[in-house]
PDB file of C-alpha atoms in Angstrom:
ATOM      1  CA  MET A   1     -54.138 -37.184 -52.824  1.00  0.00           C
ATOM      2  CA  PRO A   2     -55.597 -36.509 -49.335  1.00  0.00           C
ATOM      3  CA  PHE A   3     -53.897 -38.228 -46.425  1.00  0.00           C
ATOM      4  CA  ASN A   4     -56.448 -40.200 -44.430  1.00  0.00           C
ATOM      5  CA  VAL A   5     -55.707 -41.368 -40.896  1.00  0.00           C
ATOM      6  CA  SER A   6     -57.970 -42.941 -38.319  1.00  0.00           C
ATOM      7  CA  ARG A   7     -58.816 -41.076 -35.128  1.00  0.00           C
ATOM      8  CA  ARG A   8     -57.175 -43.843 -33.093  1.00  0.00           C
ATOM      9  CA  THR A   9     -53.956 -43.593 -35.080  1.00  0.00           C
ATOM     10  CA  PHE A  10     -53.977 -39.804 -34.808  1.00  0.00           C
ATOM     11  CA  LEU A  11     -54.455 -39.900 -31.028  1.00  0.00           C
ATOM     12  CA  ALA A  12     -51.725 -42.519 -30.621  1.00  0.00           C
ATOM     13  CA  ALA A  13     -49.311 -40.455 -32.694  1.00  0.00           C
ATOM     14  CA  SER A  14     -50.177 -37.305 -30.743  1.00  0.00           C
ATOM     15  CA  ALA A  15     -49.593 -39.084 -27.441  1.00  0.00           C
ATOM     16  CA  ALA A  16     -46.254 -40.426 -28.642  1.00  0.00           C
ATOM     17  CA  ALA A  17     -45.186 -36.964 -29.781  1.00  0.00           C
ATOM     18  CA  GLY A  18     -46.207 -35.473 -26.453  1.00  0.00           C
ATOM     19  CA  ALA A  19     -44.254 -38.123 -24.558  1.00  0.00           C
ATOM     20  CA  SER A  20     -41.217 -37.481 -26.739  1.00  0.00           C
ATOM     21  CA  LEU A  21     -41.376 -33.754 -26.073  1.00  0.00           C
ATOM     22  CA  ALA A  22     -41.770 -34.347 -22.343  1.00  0.00           C
ATOM     23  CA  ALA A  23     -38.795 -36.695 -22.330  1.00  0.00           C
ATOM     24  CA  SER A  24     -36.617 -34.173 -24.154  1.00  0.00           C
ATOM     25  CA  ALA A  25     -37.637 -31.165 -22.068  1.00  0.00           C
ATOM     26  CA  LYS A  26     -34.844 -29.810 -19.923  1.00  0.00           C
ATOM     27  CA  PRO A  27     -35.592 -30.013 -16.183  1.00  0.00           C
ATOM     28  CA  LEU A  28     -36.110 -26.696 -14.441  1.00  0.00           C
ATOM     29  CA  LEU A  29     -34.047 -25.482 -11.491  1.00  0.00           C
ATOM     30  CA  GLY A  30     -35.382 -23.954  -8.311  1.00  0.00           C
ATOM     31  CA  LEU A  31     -34.634 -23.250  -4.666  1.00  0.00           C
ATOM     32  CA  GLU A  32     -36.363 -24.801  -1.677  1.00  0.00           C
ATOM     33  CA  LEU A  33     -36.939 -21.657   0.373  1.00  0.00           C
ATOM     34  CA  TYR A  34     -36.378 -23.563   3.608  1.00  0.00           C
ATOM     35  CA  SER A  35     -32.706 -23.090   2.717  1.00  0.00           C
ATOM     36  CA  VAL A  36     -33.101 -19.378   3.543  1.00  0.00           C
ATOM     37  CA  ARG A  37     -35.795 -19.784   6.187  1.00  0.00           C
ATOM     38  CA  GLU A  38     -34.697 -17.085   8.612  1.00  0.00           C
ATOM     39  CA  GLU A  39     -34.544 -14.504   5.822  1.00  0.00           C
ATOM     40  CA  PHE A  40     -37.891 -15.667   4.466  1.00  0.00           C
ATOM     41  CA  LYS A  41     -39.586 -15.380   7.863  1.00  0.00           C
ATOM     42  CA  LYS A  42     -38.403 -11.774   8.210  1.00  0.00           C
ATOM     43  CA  ASP A  43     -39.011 -10.637   4.628  1.00  0.00           C
ATOM     44  CA  PRO A  44     -40.731 -13.079   2.233  1.00  0.00           C
ATOM     45  CA  LYS A  45     -40.911 -10.657  -0.697  1.00  0.00           C
ATOM     46  CA  GLY A  46     -37.358  -9.429  -0.278  1.00  0.00           C
ATOM     47  CA  THR A  47     -36.089 -12.995  -0.053  1.00  0.00           C
ATOM     48  CA  VAL A  48     -37.756 -14.205  -3.256  1.00  0.00           C
ATOM     49  CA  THR A  49     -36.480 -11.035  -4.951  1.00  0.00           C
ATOM     50  CA  ALA A  50     -32.915 -11.837  -3.877  1.00  0.00           C
ATOM     51  CA  VAL A  51     -33.312 -15.430  -5.077  1.00  0.00           C
ATOM     52  CA  ALA A  52     -34.553 -14.281  -8.481  1.00  0.00           C
ATOM     53  CA  LYS A  53     -31.641 -11.857  -8.850  1.00  0.00           C
ATOM     54  CA  MET A  54     -29.207 -14.734  -8.273  1.00  0.00           C
ATOM     55  CA  GLY A  55     -30.620 -16.439 -11.343  1.00  0.00           C
ATOM     56  CA  TYR A  56     -32.921 -19.059  -9.847  1.00  0.00           C
ATOM     57  CA  PRO A  57     -35.941 -19.434 -12.184  1.00  0.00           C
ATOM     58  CA  GLY A  58     -38.220 -21.052  -9.599  1.00  0.00           C
ATOM     59  CA  VAL A  59     -38.884 -21.800  -5.944  1.00  0.00           C
ATOM     60  CA  GLU A  60     -40.564 -24.249  -3.625  1.00  0.00           C
ATOM     61  CA  PHE A  61     -42.429 -22.712  -0.690  1.00  0.00           C
ATOM     62  CA  TYR A  62     -42.367 -24.469   2.670  1.00  0.00           C
ATOM     63  CA  GLY A  63     -44.537 -24.706   5.798  1.00  0.00           C
ATOM     64  CA  PRO A  64     -45.411 -21.092   6.697  1.00  0.00           C
ATOM     65  CA  TYR A  65     -47.043 -20.443   3.319  1.00  0.00           C
ATOM     66  CA  TYR A  66     -50.043 -22.524   4.442  1.00  0.00           C
ATOM     67  CA  ASP A  67     -51.010 -19.814   6.945  1.00  0.00           C
ATOM     68  CA  TRP A  68     -51.542 -17.285   4.154  1.00  0.00           C
ATOM     69  CA  THR A  69     -54.994 -16.179   3.126  1.00  0.00           C
ATOM     70  CA  ALA A  70     -55.972 -16.425  -0.521  1.00  0.00           C
ATOM     71  CA  ALA A  71     -55.412 -12.664  -0.787  1.00  0.00           C
ATOM     72  CA  GLU A  72     -51.878 -12.988   0.620  1.00  0.00           C
ATOM     73  CA  ALA A  73     -51.120 -15.824  -1.786  1.00  0.00           C
ATOM     74  CA  LYS A  74     -52.330 -13.669  -4.693  1.00  0.00           C
ATOM     75  CA  GLU A  75     -50.068 -10.870  -3.508  1.00  0.00           C
ATOM     76  CA  MET A  76     -47.084 -13.238  -3.482  1.00  0.00           C
ATOM     77  CA  ARG A  77     -48.044 -14.557  -6.919  1.00  0.00           C
ATOM     78  CA  SER A  78     -47.989 -10.981  -8.204  1.00  0.00           C
ATOM     79  CA  VAL A  79     -44.464 -10.588  -6.805  1.00  0.00           C
ATOM     80  CA  LEU A  80     -43.363 -13.843  -8.452  1.00  0.00           C
ATOM     81  CA  ASP A  81     -44.829 -12.820 -11.791  1.00  0.00           C
ATOM     82  CA  GLY A  82     -43.055  -9.471 -11.614  1.00  0.00           C
ATOM     83  CA  LEU A  83     -39.758 -11.285 -11.039  1.00  0.00           C
ATOM     84  CA  ASN A  84     -40.453 -13.902 -13.731  1.00  0.00           C
ATOM     85  CA  LEU A  85     -40.096 -16.459 -10.936  1.00  0.00           C
ATOM     86  CA  ARG A  86     -42.214 -19.611 -10.839  1.00  0.00           C
ATOM     87  CA  CYS A  87     -43.512 -21.629  -7.916  1.00  0.00           C
ATOM     88  CA  TYR A  88     -43.035 -25.299  -8.804  1.00  0.00           C
ATOM     89  CA  SER A  89     -44.203 -26.903  -5.582  1.00  0.00           C
ATOM     90  CA  THR A  90     -44.840 -26.532  -1.863  1.00  0.00           C
ATOM     91  CA  HIS A  91     -43.794 -28.424   1.253  1.00  0.00           C
ATOM     92  CA  ASN A  92     -46.589 -29.313   3.651  1.00  0.00           C
ATOM     93  CA  SER A  93     -47.172 -30.998   6.975  1.00  0.00           C
ATOM     94  CA  ALA A  94     -49.198 -34.207   7.012  1.00  0.00           C
ATOM     95  CA  LYS A  95     -52.042 -32.217   8.619  1.00  0.00           C
ATOM     96  CA  ASN A  96     -52.466 -30.221   5.424  1.00  0.00           C
ATOM     97  CA  PHE A  97     -53.616 -33.432   3.730  1.00  0.00           C
ATOM     98  CA  GLU A  98     -56.428 -33.994   6.218  1.00  0.00           C
ATOM     99  CA  ALA A  99     -59.983 -33.594   4.886  1.00  0.00           C
ATOM    100  CA  ALA A 100     -60.533 -30.368   6.838  1.00  0.00           C
ATOM    101  CA  ASN A 101     -57.365 -28.746   5.482  1.00  0.00           C
ATOM    102  CA  ILE A 102     -56.657 -30.068   2.014  1.00  0.00           C
ATOM    103  CA  GLY A 103     -59.049 -27.649   0.314  1.00  0.00           C
ATOM    104  CA  HIS A 104     -57.073 -24.641   1.569  1.00  0.00           C
ATOM    105  CA  MET A 105     -53.804 -26.277   0.535  1.00  0.00           C
ATOM    106  CA  ILE A 106     -55.092 -26.867  -2.988  1.00  0.00           C
ATOM    107  CA  GLU A 107     -56.464 -23.318  -3.224  1.00  0.00           C
ATOM    108  CA  LEU A 108     -53.152 -21.722  -2.219  1.00  0.00           C
ATOM    109  CA  ASN A 109     -51.137 -23.958  -4.529  1.00  0.00           C
ATOM    110  CA  ARG A 110     -53.324 -23.130  -7.494  1.00  0.00           C
ATOM    111  CA  ILE A 111     -52.994 -19.409  -6.800  1.00  0.00           C
ATOM    112  CA  LEU A 112     -49.216 -19.698  -6.556  1.00  0.00           C
ATOM    113  CA  GLY A 113     -49.032 -21.769  -9.738  1.00  0.00           C
ATOM    114  CA  SER A 114     -47.681 -24.846  -7.954  1.00  0.00           C
ATOM    115  CA  ARG A 115     -48.190 -28.271  -9.532  1.00  0.00           C
ATOM    116  CA  PHE A 116     -46.942 -30.421  -6.663  1.00  0.00           C
ATOM    117  CA  ALA A 117     -48.136 -30.301  -3.051  1.00  0.00           C
ATOM    118  CA  VAL A 118     -45.549 -32.401  -1.224  1.00  0.00           C
ATOM    119  CA  MET A 119     -45.882 -33.971   2.215  1.00  0.00           C
ATOM    120  CA  ALA A 120     -42.620 -32.920   3.845  1.00  0.00           C
ATOM    121  CA  SER A 121     -42.925 -35.325   6.758  1.00  0.00           C
ATOM    122  CA  ALA A 122     -45.360 -38.017   7.838  1.00  0.00           C
ATOM    123  CA  GLY A 123     -44.681 -37.390  11.512  1.00  0.00           C
ATOM    124  CA  LYS A 124     -44.021 -40.327  13.849  1.00  0.00           C
ATOM    125  CA  VAL A 125     -44.739 -43.633  12.100  1.00  0.00           C
ATOM    126  CA  VAL A 126     -43.709 -46.755  14.007  1.00  0.00           C
ATOM    127  CA  ASP A 127     -44.477 -49.735  11.749  1.00  0.00           C
ATOM    128  CA  LEU A 128     -45.234 -50.805   8.177  1.00  0.00           C
ATOM    129  CA  ASP A 129     -48.983 -50.617   8.742  1.00  0.00           C
ATOM    130  CA  GLY A 130     -48.478 -46.999   9.709  1.00  0.00           C
ATOM    131  CA  TRP A 131     -46.649 -46.370   6.445  1.00  0.00           C
ATOM    132  CA  LYS A 132     -49.499 -48.010   4.533  1.00  0.00           C
ATOM    133  CA  LYS A 133     -51.827 -45.476   6.170  1.00  0.00           C
ATOM    134  CA  VAL A 134     -49.508 -42.688   4.967  1.00  0.00           C
ATOM    135  CA  ALA A 135     -49.797 -44.181   1.470  1.00  0.00           C
ATOM    136  CA  ASP A 136     -53.592 -44.125   1.846  1.00  0.00           C
ATOM    137  CA  THR A 137     -53.450 -40.437   2.775  1.00  0.00           C
ATOM    138  CA  LEU A 138     -51.365 -39.640  -0.301  1.00  0.00           C
ATOM    139  CA  THR A 139     -53.727 -41.656  -2.493  1.00  0.00           C
ATOM    140  CA  ALA A 140     -56.682 -39.721  -1.086  1.00  0.00           C
ATOM    141  CA  GLY A 141     -54.755 -36.534  -1.817  1.00  0.00           C
ATOM    142  CA  HIS A 142     -54.428 -37.601  -5.426  1.00  0.00           C
ATOM    143  CA  ALA A 143     -58.189 -38.156  -5.617  1.00  0.00           C
ATOM    144  CA  ALA A 144     -58.855 -34.707  -4.127  1.00  0.00           C
ATOM    145  CA  MET A 145     -56.498 -33.037  -6.606  1.00  0.00           C
ATOM    146  CA  LYS A 146     -57.932 -34.616  -9.727  1.00  0.00           C
ATOM    147  CA  GLY A 147     -59.079 -31.918 -12.091  1.00  0.00           C
ATOM    148  CA  SER A 148     -56.900 -29.260 -10.430  1.00  0.00           C
ATOM    149  CA  GLY A 149     -53.801 -29.916 -12.530  1.00  0.00           C
ATOM    150  CA  MET A 150     -51.931 -30.772  -9.332  1.00  0.00           C
ATOM    151  CA  MET A 151     -50.271 -33.877  -7.921  1.00  0.00           C
ATOM    152  CA  PRO A 152     -49.458 -34.851  -4.340  1.00  0.00           C
ATOM    153  CA  GLY A 153     -45.958 -35.910  -3.389  1.00  0.00           C
ATOM    154  CA  PHE A 154     -43.854 -37.258  -0.556  1.00  0.00           C
ATOM    155  CA  HIS A 155     -40.422 -35.995   0.508  1.00  0.00           C
ATOM    156  CA  ASN A 156     -38.146 -38.565   2.113  1.00  0.00           C
ATOM    157  CA  HIS A 157     -35.777 -38.179   4.992  1.00  0.00           C
ATOM    158  CA  ARG A 158     -33.238 -40.708   6.229  1.00  0.00           C
ATOM    159  CA  THR A 159     -35.943 -42.561   8.176  1.00  0.00           C
ATOM    160  CA  GLU A 160     -37.873 -43.617   5.073  1.00  0.00           C
ATOM    161  CA  PHE A 161     -34.809 -45.388   3.684  1.00  0.00           C
ATOM    162  CA  GLU A 162     -34.138 -47.349   6.886  1.00  0.00           C
ATOM    163  CA  ALA A 163     -35.787 -50.768   6.809  1.00  0.00           C
ATOM    164  CA  ILE A 164     -38.474 -51.938   9.217  1.00  0.00           C
ATOM    165  CA  ALA A 165     -38.686 -55.743   9.360  1.00  0.00           C
ATOM    166  CA  GLY A 166     -36.595 -55.845   6.203  1.00  0.00           C
ATOM    167  CA  VAL A 167     -38.766 -53.390   4.239  1.00  0.00           C
ATOM    168  CA  ARG A 168     -37.970 -49.742   3.563  1.00  0.00           C
ATOM    169  CA  PRO A 169     -40.869 -47.344   4.170  1.00  0.00           C
ATOM    170  CA  MET A 170     -40.148 -45.668   0.810  1.00  0.00           C
ATOM    171  CA  ASP A 171     -40.830 -48.989  -0.917  1.00  0.00           C
ATOM    172  CA  VAL A 172     -44.153 -49.226   0.926  1.00  0.00           C
ATOM    173  CA  LEU A 173     -45.104 -45.750  -0.278  1.00  0.00           C
ATOM    174  CA  ALA A 174     -44.047 -46.443  -3.857  1.00  0.00           C
ATOM    175  CA  LYS A 175     -45.928 -49.742  -3.995  1.00  0.00           C
ATOM    176  CA  ASN A 176     -49.139 -48.491  -2.400  1.00  0.00           C
ATOM    177  CA  THR A 177     -49.675 -45.163  -4.171  1.00  0.00           C
ATOM    178  CA  PRO A 178     -50.668 -44.385  -7.761  1.00  0.00           C
ATOM    179  CA  ARG A 179     -48.012 -43.250 -10.215  1.00  0.00           C
ATOM    180  CA  GLU A 180     -49.365 -39.706  -9.969  1.00  0.00           C
ATOM    181  CA  VAL A 181     -47.990 -39.449  -6.417  1.00  0.00           C
ATOM    182  CA  VAL A 182     -44.553 -37.852  -6.805  1.00  0.00           C
ATOM    183  CA  LEU A 183     -41.661 -39.482  -4.955  1.00  0.00           C
ATOM    184  CA  GLN A 184     -39.633 -36.347  -4.245  1.00  0.00           C
ATOM    185  CA  LEU A 185     -36.115 -37.603  -3.627  1.00  0.00           C
ATOM    186  CA  ASP A 186     -33.992 -35.877  -1.004  1.00  0.00           C
ATOM    187  CA  VAL A 187     -30.601 -37.047  -2.220  1.00  0.00           C
ATOM    188  CA  GLY A 188     -28.577 -36.111   0.862  1.00  0.00           C
ATOM    189  CA  THR A 189     -30.671 -38.076   3.345  1.00  0.00           C
ATOM    190  CA  CYS A 190     -30.815 -41.043   0.966  1.00  0.00           C
ATOM    191  CA  VAL A 191     -27.011 -41.122   0.763  1.00  0.00           C
ATOM    192  CA  HIS A 192     -26.721 -40.584   4.532  1.00  0.00           C
ATOM    193  CA  ALA A 193     -28.905 -43.676   5.031  1.00  0.00           C
ATOM    194  CA  GLY A 194     -26.359 -45.690   3.050  1.00  0.00           C
ATOM    195  CA  GLN A 195     -28.703 -46.108   0.085  1.00  0.00           C
ATOM    196  CA  ASP A 196     -28.030 -45.696  -3.647  1.00  0.00           C
ATOM    197  CA  PRO A 197     -30.058 -42.793  -5.094  1.00  0.00           C
ATOM    198  CA  VAL A 198     -29.384 -43.936  -8.661  1.00  0.00           C
ATOM    199  CA  ALA A 199     -30.782 -47.410  -7.950  1.00  0.00           C
ATOM    200  CA  TRP A 200     -33.863 -45.845  -6.330  1.00  0.00           C
ATOM    201  CA  ILE A 201     -34.507 -43.650  -9.361  1.00  0.00           C
ATOM    202  CA  GLU A 202     -34.098 -46.552 -11.765  1.00  0.00           C
ATOM    203  CA  ALA A 203     -36.443 -48.742  -9.695  1.00  0.00           C
ATOM    204  CA  ASN A 204     -39.217 -46.121  -9.887  1.00  0.00           C
ATOM    205  CA  PRO A 205     -39.365 -44.896 -13.498  1.00  0.00           C
ATOM    206  CA  GLY A 206     -41.378 -41.758 -14.103  1.00  0.00           C
ATOM    207  CA  ARG A 207     -42.025 -41.019 -10.442  1.00  0.00           C
ATOM    208  CA  LEU A 208     -39.053 -38.810  -9.575  1.00  0.00           C
ATOM    209  CA  ARG A 209     -40.521 -35.619 -11.021  1.00  0.00           C
ATOM    210  CA  SER A 210     -38.955 -33.494  -8.287  1.00  0.00           C
ATOM    211  CA  ILE A 211     -35.506 -33.956  -6.738  1.00  0.00           C
ATOM    212  CA  HIS A 212     -33.977 -32.091  -3.822  1.00  0.00           C
ATOM    213  CA  CYS A 213     -30.345 -31.423  -4.617  1.00  0.00           C
ATOM    214  CA  LYS A 214     -29.004 -31.531  -1.092  1.00  0.00           C
ATOM    215  CA  ASP A 215     -25.555 -32.991  -0.566  1.00  0.00           C
ATOM    216  CA  TRP A 216     -24.090 -34.878   2.378  1.00  0.00           C
ATOM    217  CA  SER A 217     -20.502 -35.509   3.367  1.00  0.00           C
ATOM    218  CA  SER A 218     -19.198 -38.549   5.235  1.00  0.00           C
ATOM    219  CA  ASP A 219     -16.830 -36.145   6.983  1.00  0.00           C
ATOM    220  CA  PRO A 220     -18.393 -35.822  10.481  1.00  0.00           C
ATOM    221  CA  ASP A 221     -17.279 -32.196  10.663  1.00  0.00           C
ATOM    222  CA  LYS A 222     -19.365 -31.373   7.574  1.00  0.00           C
ATOM    223  CA  GLY A 223     -22.372 -33.672   7.230  1.00  0.00           C
ATOM    224  CA  TYR A 224     -25.166 -31.640   5.615  1.00  0.00           C
ATOM    225  CA  LYS A 225     -23.279 -28.369   5.986  1.00  0.00           C
ATOM    226  CA  VAL A 226     -21.504 -28.877   2.693  1.00  0.00           C
ATOM    227  CA  LEU A 227     -22.194 -27.023  -0.520  1.00  0.00           C
ATOM    228  CA  PHE A 228     -24.022 -28.759  -3.323  1.00  0.00           C
ATOM    229  CA  GLY A 229     -21.587 -30.821  -5.382  1.00  0.00           C
ATOM    230  CA  GLU A 230     -18.938 -30.949  -2.658  1.00  0.00           C
ATOM    231  CA  GLY A 231     -20.230 -33.965  -0.744  1.00  0.00           C
ATOM    232  CA  SER A 232     -20.601 -37.700  -1.326  1.00  0.00           C
ATOM    233  CA  ALA A 233     -23.547 -37.818  -3.752  1.00  0.00           C
ATOM    234  CA  PRO A 234     -22.747 -39.043  -7.311  1.00  0.00           C
ATOM    235  CA  TRP A 235     -24.441 -36.121  -9.059  1.00  0.00           C
ATOM    236  CA  LYS A 236     -23.480 -36.918 -12.648  1.00  0.00           C
ATOM    237  CA  LYS A 237     -24.991 -40.402 -12.343  1.00  0.00           C
ATOM    238  CA  ILE A 238     -28.039 -39.013 -10.545  1.00  0.00           C
ATOM    239  CA  PHE A 239     -28.689 -36.475 -13.303  1.00  0.00           C
ATOM    240  CA  ALA A 240     -28.333 -39.144 -15.985  1.00  0.00           C
ATOM    241  CA  ALA A 241     -30.748 -41.537 -14.269  1.00  0.00           C
ATOM    242  CA  ALA A 242     -33.223 -38.807 -13.348  1.00  0.00           C
ATOM    243  CA  GLU A 243     -33.444 -37.512 -16.902  1.00  0.00           C
ATOM    244  CA  LYS A 244     -33.397 -40.867 -18.665  1.00  0.00           C
ATOM    245  CA  THR A 245     -35.635 -42.850 -16.308  1.00  0.00           C
ATOM    246  CA  GLY A 246     -36.928 -40.789 -13.395  1.00  0.00           C
ATOM    247  CA  GLY A 247     -39.013 -38.286 -15.333  1.00  0.00           C
ATOM    248  CA  VAL A 248     -37.501 -35.364 -13.420  1.00  0.00           C
ATOM    249  CA  GLU A 249     -39.100 -31.962 -14.061  1.00  0.00           C
ATOM    250  CA  HIS A 250     -37.584 -29.922 -11.237  1.00  0.00           C
ATOM    251  CA  TYR A 251     -34.235 -29.913  -9.500  1.00  0.00           C
ATOM    252  CA  LEU A 252     -34.492 -28.002  -6.222  1.00  0.00           C
ATOM    253  CA  ILE A 253     -31.418 -26.831  -4.327  1.00  0.00           C
ATOM    254  CA  GLU A 254     -31.857 -27.462  -0.620  1.00  0.00           C
ATOM    255  CA  GLN A 255     -29.160 -26.422   1.823  1.00  0.00           C
ATOM    256  CA  GLU A 256     -28.832 -26.976   5.556  1.00  0.00           C
ATOM    257  CA  GLY A 257     -26.167 -24.312   5.980  1.00  0.00           C
ATOM    258  CA  SER A 258     -22.460 -23.690   5.500  1.00  0.00           C
ATOM    259  CA  ALA A 259     -19.716 -21.403   6.782  1.00  0.00           C
ATOM    260  CA  MET A 260     -21.280 -18.587   4.732  1.00  0.00           C
ATOM    261  CA  PRO A 261     -24.570 -16.726   5.330  1.00  0.00           C
ATOM    262  CA  PRO A 262     -27.626 -18.511   3.847  1.00  0.00           C
ATOM    263  CA  LEU A 263     -28.116 -16.279   0.805  1.00  0.00           C
ATOM    264  CA  GLU A 264     -24.431 -16.505  -0.107  1.00  0.00           C
ATOM    265  CA  THR A 265     -24.602 -20.259   0.433  1.00  0.00           C
ATOM    266  CA  VAL A 266     -27.482 -20.853  -1.982  1.00  0.00           C
ATOM    267  CA  GLU A 267     -25.838 -18.594  -4.569  1.00  0.00           C
ATOM    268  CA  ALA A 268     -22.658 -20.685  -4.339  1.00  0.00           C
ATOM    269  CA  CYS A 269     -24.773 -23.844  -4.691  1.00  0.00           C
ATOM    270  CA  LEU A 270     -26.351 -22.409  -7.837  1.00  0.00           C
ATOM    271  CA  LYS A 271     -22.895 -21.826  -9.352  1.00  0.00           C
ATOM    272  CA  ASN A 272     -21.847 -25.372  -8.478  1.00  0.00           C
ATOM    273  CA  PHE A 273     -25.026 -26.785  -9.995  1.00  0.00           C
ATOM    274  CA  ARG A 274     -24.407 -24.988 -13.264  1.00  0.00           C
ATOM    275  CA  LYS A 275     -20.900 -26.420 -13.406  1.00  0.00           C
ATOM    276  CA  LEU A 276     -22.043 -29.988 -12.741  1.00  0.00           C
ATOM    277  CA  HIS A 277     -25.204 -29.886 -14.854  1.00  0.00           C
ATOM    278  CA  ALA A 278     -23.940 -28.152 -17.966  1.00  0.00           C
TER     279      ALA A 278
END
């Protein structure tokens, strides 16, 4: 007997299956290349090669990439492909989201294979109305990226978790942007601000697609110069919340330095990550 099913039922079942697969997919690991910025400035290709040899499967490019031509971006993409290394996302200044610049940002990201173009800093914002304007810029970025397969994002620092008139700027951004705007959590600065990263993830289900795994220590002699997993962040709880509720797709190691050279530092962070996130 043939099995008959309505188109609506079929589409609903397909969507449910897709959501289930997405929920069960293991998040990917990458390195924010700002962690090795001096090496990258001197030798971009050699640096990504070294990162790939360590075992990182992906990277996030930062600021200087925006100055590349399309041809230079294609050359870097060829290097990445040869290393089996993926570009998950990029970090951008707020200026890159301006109408005159966003087209170039989108073009470069598409060449590199990036899905998320993240605003790394909003610059100087003095009040809640200013943060609403930042939210408007991110919303406009989402509109510009429709059809490209990309999403805009925002990367917090300590400032965005410090309240203005009783309201945290990150809450303003979350409330006033569509769900497609990624709230890229920088764990270290969140913890440094005295905030609970797990509570933030759970309050914003599905929006934490990208998380910067930067640690912070309350020891004033260490601060951000502590290896991943050796600071104050509750990583086991963060992983659990991110994967159950946050919708995380990418964990990105970000490191501000340590007693070791930068490349040795990010390799040690990779080893620590693998121990903590078995």
